[in-house]
XYZ file of C-alpha atoms in Angstrom:
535
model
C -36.465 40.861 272.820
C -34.194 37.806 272.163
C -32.419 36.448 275.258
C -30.173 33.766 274.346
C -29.382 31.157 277.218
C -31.405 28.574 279.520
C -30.831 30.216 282.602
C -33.244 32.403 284.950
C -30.512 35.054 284.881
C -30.538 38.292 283.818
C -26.756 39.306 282.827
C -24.534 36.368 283.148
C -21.535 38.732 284.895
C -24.048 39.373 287.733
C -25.566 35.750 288.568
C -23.289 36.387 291.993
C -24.072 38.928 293.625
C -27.975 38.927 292.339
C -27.659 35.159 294.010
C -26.505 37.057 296.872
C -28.872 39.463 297.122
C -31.692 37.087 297.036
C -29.909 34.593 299.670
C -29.950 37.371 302.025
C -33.591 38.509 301.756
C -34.873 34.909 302.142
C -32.195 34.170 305.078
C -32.460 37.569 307.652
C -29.606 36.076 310.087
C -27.507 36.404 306.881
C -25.807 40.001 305.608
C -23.473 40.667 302.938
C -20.940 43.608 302.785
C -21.594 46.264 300.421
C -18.714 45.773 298.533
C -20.164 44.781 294.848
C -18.605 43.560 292.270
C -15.730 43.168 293.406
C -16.218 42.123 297.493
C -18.564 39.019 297.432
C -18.798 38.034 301.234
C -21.931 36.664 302.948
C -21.366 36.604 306.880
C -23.782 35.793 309.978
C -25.697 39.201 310.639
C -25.105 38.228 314.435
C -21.642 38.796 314.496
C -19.579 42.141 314.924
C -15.584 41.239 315.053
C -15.293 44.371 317.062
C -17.341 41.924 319.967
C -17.591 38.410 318.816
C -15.331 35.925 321.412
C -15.116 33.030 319.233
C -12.819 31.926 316.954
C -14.342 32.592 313.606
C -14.758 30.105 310.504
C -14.929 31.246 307.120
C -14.989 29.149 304.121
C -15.180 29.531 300.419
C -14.465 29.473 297.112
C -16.278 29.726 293.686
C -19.616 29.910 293.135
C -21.885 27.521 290.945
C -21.809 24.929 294.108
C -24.771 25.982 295.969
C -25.428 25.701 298.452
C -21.853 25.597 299.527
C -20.654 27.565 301.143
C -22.540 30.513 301.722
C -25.522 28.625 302.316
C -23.977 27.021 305.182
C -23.429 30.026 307.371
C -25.273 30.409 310.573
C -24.910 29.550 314.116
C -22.483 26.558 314.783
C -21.234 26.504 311.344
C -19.820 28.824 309.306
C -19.170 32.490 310.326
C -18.387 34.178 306.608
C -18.249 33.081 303.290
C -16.012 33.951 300.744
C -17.560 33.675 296.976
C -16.072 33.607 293.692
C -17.433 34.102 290.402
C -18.486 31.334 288.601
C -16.090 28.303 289.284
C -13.049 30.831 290.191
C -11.377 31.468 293.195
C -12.708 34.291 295.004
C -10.030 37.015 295.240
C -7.384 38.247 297.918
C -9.618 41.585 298.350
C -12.680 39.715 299.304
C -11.141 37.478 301.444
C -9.485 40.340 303.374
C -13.025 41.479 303.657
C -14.340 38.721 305.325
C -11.772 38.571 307.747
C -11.856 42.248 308.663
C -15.369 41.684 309.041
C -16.099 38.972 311.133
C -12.491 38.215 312.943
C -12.201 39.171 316.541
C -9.616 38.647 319.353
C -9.745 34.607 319.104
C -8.773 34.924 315.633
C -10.336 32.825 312.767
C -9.781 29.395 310.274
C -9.909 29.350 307.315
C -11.275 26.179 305.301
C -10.572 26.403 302.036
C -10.466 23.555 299.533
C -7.424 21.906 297.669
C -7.275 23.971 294.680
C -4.196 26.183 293.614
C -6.399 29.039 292.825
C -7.720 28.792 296.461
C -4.642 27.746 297.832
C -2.618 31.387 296.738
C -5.422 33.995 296.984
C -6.911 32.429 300.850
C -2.787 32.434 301.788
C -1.899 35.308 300.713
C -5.390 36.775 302.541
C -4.028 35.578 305.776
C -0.422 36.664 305.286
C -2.173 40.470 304.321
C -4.452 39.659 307.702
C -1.842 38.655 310.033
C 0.425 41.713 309.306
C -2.758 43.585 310.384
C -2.412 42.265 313.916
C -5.149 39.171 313.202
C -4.833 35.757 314.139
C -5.360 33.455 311.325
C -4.686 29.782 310.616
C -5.689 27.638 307.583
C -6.688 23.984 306.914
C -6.677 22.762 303.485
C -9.371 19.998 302.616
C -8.801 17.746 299.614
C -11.426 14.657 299.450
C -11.758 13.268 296.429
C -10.896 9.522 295.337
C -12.173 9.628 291.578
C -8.190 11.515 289.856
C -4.925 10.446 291.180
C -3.334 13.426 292.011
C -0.002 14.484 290.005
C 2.819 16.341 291.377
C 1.905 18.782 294.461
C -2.171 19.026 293.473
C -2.907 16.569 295.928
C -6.641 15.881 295.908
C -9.520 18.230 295.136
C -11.687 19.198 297.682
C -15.706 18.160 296.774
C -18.645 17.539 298.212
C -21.966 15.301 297.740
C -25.752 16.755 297.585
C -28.854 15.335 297.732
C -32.127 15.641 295.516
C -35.378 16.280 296.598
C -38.380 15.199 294.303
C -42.374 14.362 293.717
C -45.077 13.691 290.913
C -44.003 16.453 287.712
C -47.178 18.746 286.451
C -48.145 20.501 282.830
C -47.489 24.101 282.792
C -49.986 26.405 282.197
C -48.508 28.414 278.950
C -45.670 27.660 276.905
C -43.399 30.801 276.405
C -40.067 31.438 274.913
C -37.191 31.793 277.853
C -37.003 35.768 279.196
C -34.613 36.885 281.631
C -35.315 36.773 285.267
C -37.027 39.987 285.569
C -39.734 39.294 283.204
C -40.507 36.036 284.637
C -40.874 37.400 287.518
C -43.376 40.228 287.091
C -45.411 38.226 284.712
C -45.942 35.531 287.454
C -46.851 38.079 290.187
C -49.318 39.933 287.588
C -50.937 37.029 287.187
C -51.141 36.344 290.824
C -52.082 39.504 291.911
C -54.143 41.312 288.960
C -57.445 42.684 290.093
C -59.031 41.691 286.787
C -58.159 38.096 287.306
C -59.012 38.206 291.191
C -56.551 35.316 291.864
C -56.306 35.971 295.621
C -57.811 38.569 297.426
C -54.946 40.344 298.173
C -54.538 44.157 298.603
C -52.122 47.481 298.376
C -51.194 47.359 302.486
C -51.463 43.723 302.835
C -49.146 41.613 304.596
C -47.893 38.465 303.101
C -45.264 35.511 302.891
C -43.741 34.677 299.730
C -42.560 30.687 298.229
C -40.171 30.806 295.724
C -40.404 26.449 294.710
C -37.217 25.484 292.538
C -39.110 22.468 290.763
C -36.055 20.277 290.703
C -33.317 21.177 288.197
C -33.195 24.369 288.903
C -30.264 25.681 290.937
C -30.510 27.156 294.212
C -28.591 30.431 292.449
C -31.535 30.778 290.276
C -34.409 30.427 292.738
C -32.710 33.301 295.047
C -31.961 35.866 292.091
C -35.788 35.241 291.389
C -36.826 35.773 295.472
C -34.479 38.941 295.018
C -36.075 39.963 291.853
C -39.502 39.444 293.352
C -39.744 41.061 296.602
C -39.122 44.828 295.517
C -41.996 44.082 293.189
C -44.022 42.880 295.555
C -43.237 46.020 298.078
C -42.870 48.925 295.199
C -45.514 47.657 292.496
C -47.971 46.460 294.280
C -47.406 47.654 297.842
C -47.666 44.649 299.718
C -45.542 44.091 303.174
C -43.522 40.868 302.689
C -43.151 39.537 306.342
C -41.144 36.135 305.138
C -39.676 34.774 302.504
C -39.234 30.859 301.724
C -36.623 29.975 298.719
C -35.912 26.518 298.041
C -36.974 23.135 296.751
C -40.488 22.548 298.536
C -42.333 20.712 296.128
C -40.532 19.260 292.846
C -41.513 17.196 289.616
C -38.330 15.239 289.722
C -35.772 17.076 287.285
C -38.540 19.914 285.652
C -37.046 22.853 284.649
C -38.427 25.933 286.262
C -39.938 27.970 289.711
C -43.484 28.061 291.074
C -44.208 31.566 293.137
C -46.473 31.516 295.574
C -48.151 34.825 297.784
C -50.474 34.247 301.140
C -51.984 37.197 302.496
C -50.852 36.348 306.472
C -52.016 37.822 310.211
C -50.477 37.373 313.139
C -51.730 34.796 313.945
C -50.629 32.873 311.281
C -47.207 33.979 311.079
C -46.934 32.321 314.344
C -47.995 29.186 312.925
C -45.608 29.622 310.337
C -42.932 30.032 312.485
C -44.003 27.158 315.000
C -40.693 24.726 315.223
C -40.754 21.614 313.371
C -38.701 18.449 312.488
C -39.200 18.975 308.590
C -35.584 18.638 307.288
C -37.223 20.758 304.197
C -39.080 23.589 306.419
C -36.834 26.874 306.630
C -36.429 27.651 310.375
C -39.024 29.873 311.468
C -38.111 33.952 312.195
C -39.325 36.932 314.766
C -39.546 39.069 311.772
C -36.675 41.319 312.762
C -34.767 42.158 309.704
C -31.294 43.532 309.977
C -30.248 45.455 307.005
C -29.531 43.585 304.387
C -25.924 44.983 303.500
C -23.405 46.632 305.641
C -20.730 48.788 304.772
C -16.972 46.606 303.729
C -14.481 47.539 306.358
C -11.564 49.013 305.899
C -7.877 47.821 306.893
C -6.930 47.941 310.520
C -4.409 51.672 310.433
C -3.401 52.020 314.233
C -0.477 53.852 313.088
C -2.027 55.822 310.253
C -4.954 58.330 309.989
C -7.351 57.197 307.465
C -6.361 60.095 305.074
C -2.630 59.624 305.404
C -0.777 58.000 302.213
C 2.171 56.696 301.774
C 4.597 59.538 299.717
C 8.128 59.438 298.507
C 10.376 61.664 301.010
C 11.973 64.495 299.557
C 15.018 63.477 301.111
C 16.849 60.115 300.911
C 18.889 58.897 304.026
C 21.358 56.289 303.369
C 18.914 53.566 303.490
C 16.396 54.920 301.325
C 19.182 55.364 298.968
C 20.606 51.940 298.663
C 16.883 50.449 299.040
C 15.932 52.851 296.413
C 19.279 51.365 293.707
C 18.692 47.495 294.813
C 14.907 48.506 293.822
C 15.657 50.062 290.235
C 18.212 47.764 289.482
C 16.032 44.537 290.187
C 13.354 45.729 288.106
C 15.211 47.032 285.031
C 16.708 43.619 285.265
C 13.467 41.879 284.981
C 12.486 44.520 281.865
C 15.357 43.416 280.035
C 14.730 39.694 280.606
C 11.554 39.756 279.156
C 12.233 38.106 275.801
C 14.327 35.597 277.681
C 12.036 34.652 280.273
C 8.980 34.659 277.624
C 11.191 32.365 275.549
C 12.145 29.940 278.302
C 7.967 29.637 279.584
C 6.525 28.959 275.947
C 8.631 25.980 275.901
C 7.468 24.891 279.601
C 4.417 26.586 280.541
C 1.976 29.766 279.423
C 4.998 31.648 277.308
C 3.896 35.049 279.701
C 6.627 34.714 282.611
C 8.655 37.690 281.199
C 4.915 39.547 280.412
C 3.585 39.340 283.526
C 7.085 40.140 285.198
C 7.572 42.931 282.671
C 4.387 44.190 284.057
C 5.140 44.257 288.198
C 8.245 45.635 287.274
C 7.284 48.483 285.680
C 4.576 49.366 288.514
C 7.581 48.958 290.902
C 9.312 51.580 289.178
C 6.785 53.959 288.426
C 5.008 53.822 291.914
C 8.562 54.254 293.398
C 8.937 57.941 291.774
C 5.439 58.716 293.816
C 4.662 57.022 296.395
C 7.309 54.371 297.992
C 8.211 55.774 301.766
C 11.968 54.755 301.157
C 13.203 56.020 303.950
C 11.023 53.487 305.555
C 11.790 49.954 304.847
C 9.445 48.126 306.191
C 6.499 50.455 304.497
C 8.602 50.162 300.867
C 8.599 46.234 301.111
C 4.396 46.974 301.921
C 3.849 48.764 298.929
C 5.828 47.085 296.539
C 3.437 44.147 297.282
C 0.273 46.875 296.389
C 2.025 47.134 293.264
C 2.584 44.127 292.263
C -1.338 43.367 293.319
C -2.427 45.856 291.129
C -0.866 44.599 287.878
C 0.734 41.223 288.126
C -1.384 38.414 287.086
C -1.751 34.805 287.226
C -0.124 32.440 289.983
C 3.373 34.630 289.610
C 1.649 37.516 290.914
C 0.098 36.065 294.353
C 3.106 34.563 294.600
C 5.076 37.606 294.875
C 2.359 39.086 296.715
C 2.684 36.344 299.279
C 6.470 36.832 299.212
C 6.376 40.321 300.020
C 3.206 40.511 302.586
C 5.178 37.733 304.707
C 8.311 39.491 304.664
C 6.527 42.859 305.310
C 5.332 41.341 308.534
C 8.102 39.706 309.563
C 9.932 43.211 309.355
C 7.264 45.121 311.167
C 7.305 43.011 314.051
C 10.745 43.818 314.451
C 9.592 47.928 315.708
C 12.815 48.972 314.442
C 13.150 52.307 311.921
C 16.552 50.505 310.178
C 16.588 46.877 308.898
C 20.020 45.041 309.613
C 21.257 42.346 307.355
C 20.647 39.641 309.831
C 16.511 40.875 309.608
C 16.851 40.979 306.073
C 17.805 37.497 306.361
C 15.130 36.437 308.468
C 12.390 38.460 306.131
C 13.640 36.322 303.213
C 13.144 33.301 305.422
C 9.568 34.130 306.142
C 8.830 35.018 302.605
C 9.840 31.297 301.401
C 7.961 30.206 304.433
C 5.228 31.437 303.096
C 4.974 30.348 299.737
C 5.893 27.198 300.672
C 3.171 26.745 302.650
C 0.387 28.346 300.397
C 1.929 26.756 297.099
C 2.892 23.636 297.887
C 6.741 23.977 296.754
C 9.558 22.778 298.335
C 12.958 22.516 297.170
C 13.454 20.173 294.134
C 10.254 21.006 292.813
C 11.525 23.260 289.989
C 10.440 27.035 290.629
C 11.384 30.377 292.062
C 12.103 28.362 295.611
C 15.500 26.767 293.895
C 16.689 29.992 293.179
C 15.909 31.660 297.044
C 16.313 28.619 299.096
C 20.103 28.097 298.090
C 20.765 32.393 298.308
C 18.942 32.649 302.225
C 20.898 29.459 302.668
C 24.320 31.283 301.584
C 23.418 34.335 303.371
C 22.852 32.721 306.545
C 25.920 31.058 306.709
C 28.294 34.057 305.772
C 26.233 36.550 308.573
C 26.856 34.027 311.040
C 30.040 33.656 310.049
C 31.106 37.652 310.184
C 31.327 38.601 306.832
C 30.697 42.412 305.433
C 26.767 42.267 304.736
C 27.726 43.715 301.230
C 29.886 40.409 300.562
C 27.542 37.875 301.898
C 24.730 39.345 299.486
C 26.634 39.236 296.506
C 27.685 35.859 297.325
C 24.048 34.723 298.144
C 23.167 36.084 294.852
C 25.612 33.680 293.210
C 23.996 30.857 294.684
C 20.885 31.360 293.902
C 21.788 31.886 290.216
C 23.274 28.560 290.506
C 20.151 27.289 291.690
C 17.911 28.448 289.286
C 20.276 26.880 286.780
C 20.137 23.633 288.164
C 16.538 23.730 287.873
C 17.391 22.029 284.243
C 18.045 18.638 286.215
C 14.992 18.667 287.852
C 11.605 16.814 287.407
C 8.303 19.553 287.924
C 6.168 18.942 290.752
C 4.180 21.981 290.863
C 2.709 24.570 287.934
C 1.811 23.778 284.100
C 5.051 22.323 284.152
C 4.179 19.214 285.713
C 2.586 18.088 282.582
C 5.997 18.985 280.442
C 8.065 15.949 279.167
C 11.276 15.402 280.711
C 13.409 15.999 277.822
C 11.833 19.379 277.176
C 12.049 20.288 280.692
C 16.021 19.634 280.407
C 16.469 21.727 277.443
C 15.722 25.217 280.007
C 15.633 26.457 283.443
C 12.735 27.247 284.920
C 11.659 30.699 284.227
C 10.437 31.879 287.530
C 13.706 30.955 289.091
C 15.513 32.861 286.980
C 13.518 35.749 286.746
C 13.660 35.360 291.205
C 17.966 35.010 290.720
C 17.978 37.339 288.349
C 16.747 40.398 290.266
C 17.777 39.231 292.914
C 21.774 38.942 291.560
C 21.063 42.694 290.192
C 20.148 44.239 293.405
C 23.167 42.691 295.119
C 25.713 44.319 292.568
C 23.755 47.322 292.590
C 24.439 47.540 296.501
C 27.735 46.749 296.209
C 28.506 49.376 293.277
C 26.901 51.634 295.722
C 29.227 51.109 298.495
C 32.286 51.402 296.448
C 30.745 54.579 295.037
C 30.039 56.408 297.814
C-alpha cells in the first residue's frame, strides 16, 4: 500500500478526535463527550455540572497547537476544552457542548483567543447558553507583538512552548512511511513475539506502556499512536494495561519518530511508579481508577418542553402569528430577489457570496416556516429562525445572524409574556446589536450590517417614546436604516475582507450586508403596514 504524507496519521479528517482518543487513555482524570465528528470537547472527568460549585473555565480553539488547550485541563486550570479541526475554529455545537457539560450554578468563562473565527462561534455559544438559563461571561486574549493589527483584528492570541532534547540514535530498519496503525502493530510484534522472546511477557500480564515522541514529533501524533496501541495490547495480545505514559521522555533533539516501550509491572511496582516526584517531565502518578473514557453529549436544558415535543406550525393563525408570519415572507423574498444585487455589490468589496449565502437562510426561513415555525408564539419563531439560519447560512454572515437572533430570542423570553409589544420589540433589536457588537467587534462607522440597524432601533426608539402608532414608527425606522446602509459608501472598513479594500473602490458601493440587513428589514415594515390597512 502507498500512503502518501509524513505524518503518523491514519486519515487526515480524523487526526482530532483519534488525538483525542489517545489523550484520554494516557490522561484518566480526562473524558471526552461522545459526540464524534462533529462534538470535539475534552473536559475534567471530575466534574458533573449537575454538582460542580465553581465557576467553570473552558478554553479553546483549533487544533494543531498541542498541547493547548486540551492538554491543559485538570484541577486548577482548565475545566473543558473546546477543539477545532485543524487550525479552525471549533464550532457553535461543540461549544454548546462543553458548556452543557461542565457549567453549573456559578456559571462559567470562557477564554477564547483574538481570532474572528473564535470570536463569532464562542459568542454566539454563550448567547445560545445564556437563553438556556446559564451564566456565561467571556474574555478575549490577544498577545502578540510580531503584526500590527489593522482595523478591529486587534492582536492574535499565541502562545510560547518549550523543547525538550538529548543525544539522537540510529534506527534499527529503514522502512517506507505507513499509517499509524501499521506502525503500531509492527512495533508491538516485535516487542512482544514469542519467537523473538524480547521480554518475557504473557497473555494475562499486567503492564505499563511509554509512548516517547523523539523530538519533532507532535504531541497529536504520539497520542493517536498510545490510542492505536492500547486495544492491541488488550485484544491481540491480551495484556492488562494498568498506565499509560505519552509524551517526550527521552529525545534525539529534532528526530523524526516514537519509541514504544512495554514493562510487565506488580503491585509493587506500580506503586513506585506512582511515587510523587519533582520531575517537571514525569506524568503525575494514578490509583488506577479509570472512569470511562467517553460520556454521552448532553442535550439542551427543555424545562418547558418534553424531550419529544417539536416545535409545529399551528393550524390556526391569531393576529400575531399572522402579521409575524407576512413581516417573515416578505423579508425573505426580499433578500431572494436581491441576490444578484447583493452578489454584485460583495465581488467588488469582499467574497462576491453576500446575496448566496443570504439567498440560502432565506430560503430555509421560508420553507421551515410552512412546517415547523410556532407563529403563534413569538418568542419560539424568533428561536427557530436562528436554527434555520444555523443549518444553512455560512461564513461570518451566518453566526452573525445567528448571534442576532439567539440574543434577541433571549431578551424576549425573559420577558414571560405570550404577546410581544412594540416597545419589547424594540428592546430585542437592542440586544441583538448588543450582541454582535460585542462578539464582532463592530461599532457604528465601521461599515456593516450595524449602520443599517443602529440608525432604525435609534428611529424606533424615539417615535415609541414619543407616542406614535407602532405601525408608523416601524416604517419610519425602516427608512432610516436604508439611509444608513447607504451612507455606508462614505465610510472607511474597519472590520471584514473589506478592511483590505481601497478607498476609492469602497466609495463606488454600499456595503452589502447593510443593505441586505435594511433591505429586509424595510420589506417587513411595509408588509406590516399593508397588513393593517388590509385587514
Amino acid at each position: 500500500m502507498s500512503f502518501q504524507g509524513k505524518k503518523l496519521i491514519n486519515d487526515s479528517n480524523a487526526v482530532v478526535t483519534e488525538f483525542i482518543e489517545g489523550l484520554v487513555e494516557t490522561y484518566p482524570g480526562l473524558q471526552y463527550l461522545d459526540g464524534f465528528p462533529e462534538v470535539k470537547v475534552v473536559l475534567r472527568a471530575d466534574v458533573l455540572s449537575s454538582t460542580y460549585d465553581y465557576v467553570s473555565v473552558i478554553s479553546g480553539g483549533g487544533s494543531g497547537h498541542e498541547p493547548a488547550h486540551a492538554g491543559f485541563v485538570g484541577e486548577g486550570m482548565l475545566t473543558a476544552a473546546i477543539c477545532g479541526d485543524i487550525f479552525a475554529s471549533p464550532p457553535v455545537d461543540s461549544i454548546l457542548a462543553g458548556i452543557r457539560a461542565v457549567t453549573g450554578p456559578k456559571g462559567c468563562l470562557l477564554i477564547v483567543k483574538n481570532y474572528t473565527g473564535d470570536r463569532l462561534n464562542f459568542g454566539l455559544a454563550a448567547e445560545q447558553a445564556k437563553s438556556e438559563g446559564y451564566k456565561v461571561e467571556m474574555v478575549i486574549v490577544g498577545d502578540d507583538c510580531a503584526l500590527r493589527p489593522r482595523g478591529i483584528a486587534g492582536r492574535r492570541g499565541l502562545a510560547g512552548t518549550i523543547l525538550v532534547h538529548k543525544h539522537g540514535e540510529p534506527g534499527a530498519a529503514v522502512a517506507d512511511l505507513q499509517p499509524v496503525d501499521v506502525v503500531v502493530a509492527h512495533v508491538l510484534m516485535q516487542i512482544l513475539s514469542a519467537e523473538i522472546n524480547y521480554v518475557p511477557i504473557e497473555r494475562g500480564n499486567n503492564v505499563v506502556l511509554m509512548v516517547n515522541g523523539l523530538g519533532a514529533t507532535p504531541v497529536m501524533e504520539l497520542m493517536i499512536a498510545a490510542g492505536k496501541a492500547i486495544p492491541r495490547l488488550q485484544l491481540e495480545h491480551g495484556l492488562a494495561v494498568d498506565r499509560v505514559y505519552t509524551g517526550n521522555f527521552m529525545t534525539s533533539l529534532d528526530m523524526a519518530g516514537l519509541s514504544i516501550t512495554v514493562m510487565k509491572v506488580d503491585e509493587g511496582i506500580l506503586q513506585r511508579l506512582d511515587a510523587p516526584t519533582k520531575a517537571p517531565a514525569w506524568p503525575v502518578g494514578v490509583d488506577g481508577k479509570r472512569p470511562p473514557a467517553k460520556i454521552p453529549v448532553p442535550v439542551p436544558q427543555s424545562p418547558n418542553l418534553q424531550c419529544n415535543e417539536l416545535s409545529t406550525r399551528p393550524q390556526e393563525l391569531s393576529e400575531q402569528g399572522h402579521i409575524l408570519e407576512v413581516a417573515i415572507e416578505a423579508a425573505a423574498s426580499e433578500l431572494i430577489n436581491m441576490r444578484d444585487a447583493l452578489n454584485d455589490w460583495d465581488s467588488k468589496v469582499g467574497d462576491g457570496d453576500c446575496g448566496s449565502t443570504m439567498f440560502r437562510g432565506a430560503s430555509a426561513i421560508l420553507e421551515d416556516m410552512k412546517k415547523y415555525y410556532p407563529l403563534n408564539d413569538v418568542t419560539e419563531t424568533i428561536k427557530e429562525i436562528g436554527s434555520s439560519i444555523r443549518r444553512v447560512m455560512g461564513g461570518t454572515s451566518g453566526i452573525i445572524y445567528d448571534i442576532l437572533f439567539k440574543a434577541s430570542y433571549a431578551e424576549l423570553k425573559s420577558t414571560n409574556q405570550s404577546t410581544v409589544t412594540s416597545k419589547e420589540w424594540a428592546s430585542a433589536l437592542q440586544a441583538a446589536i448588543a450582541a454582535v457588537s460585542k462578539y464582532g467587534g463592530a461599532i457604528a462607522g465601521y461599515r456593516t450590517l450595524l449602520d443599517a440597524l443602529i440608525p432604525a432601533l435609534e428611529v424606533l426608539q424615539e417615535r415609541l417614546n414619543t407616542g406614535d402608532d407602532p405601525v408608523d414608527a416601524f416604517v419610519i425606522s425602516s427608512e432610516a436604516a436604508l439611509s444608513g446602509a447607504e451612507s455606508t459608501k462614505h465610510m472607511h472598513a474597519q472590520a471584514g475582507r473589506s478592511t483590505y479594500i481601497s478607498s476609492d473602490i469602497l466609495a463606488s458601493v454600499p456595503d452589502p450586508g447593510a443593505m441586505a440587513a435594511a433591505s429586509w428589514y424595510r420589506a417587513s415594515a411595509l408588509a406590516v403596514k399593508k397588513f393593517h390597512q388590509t385587514s
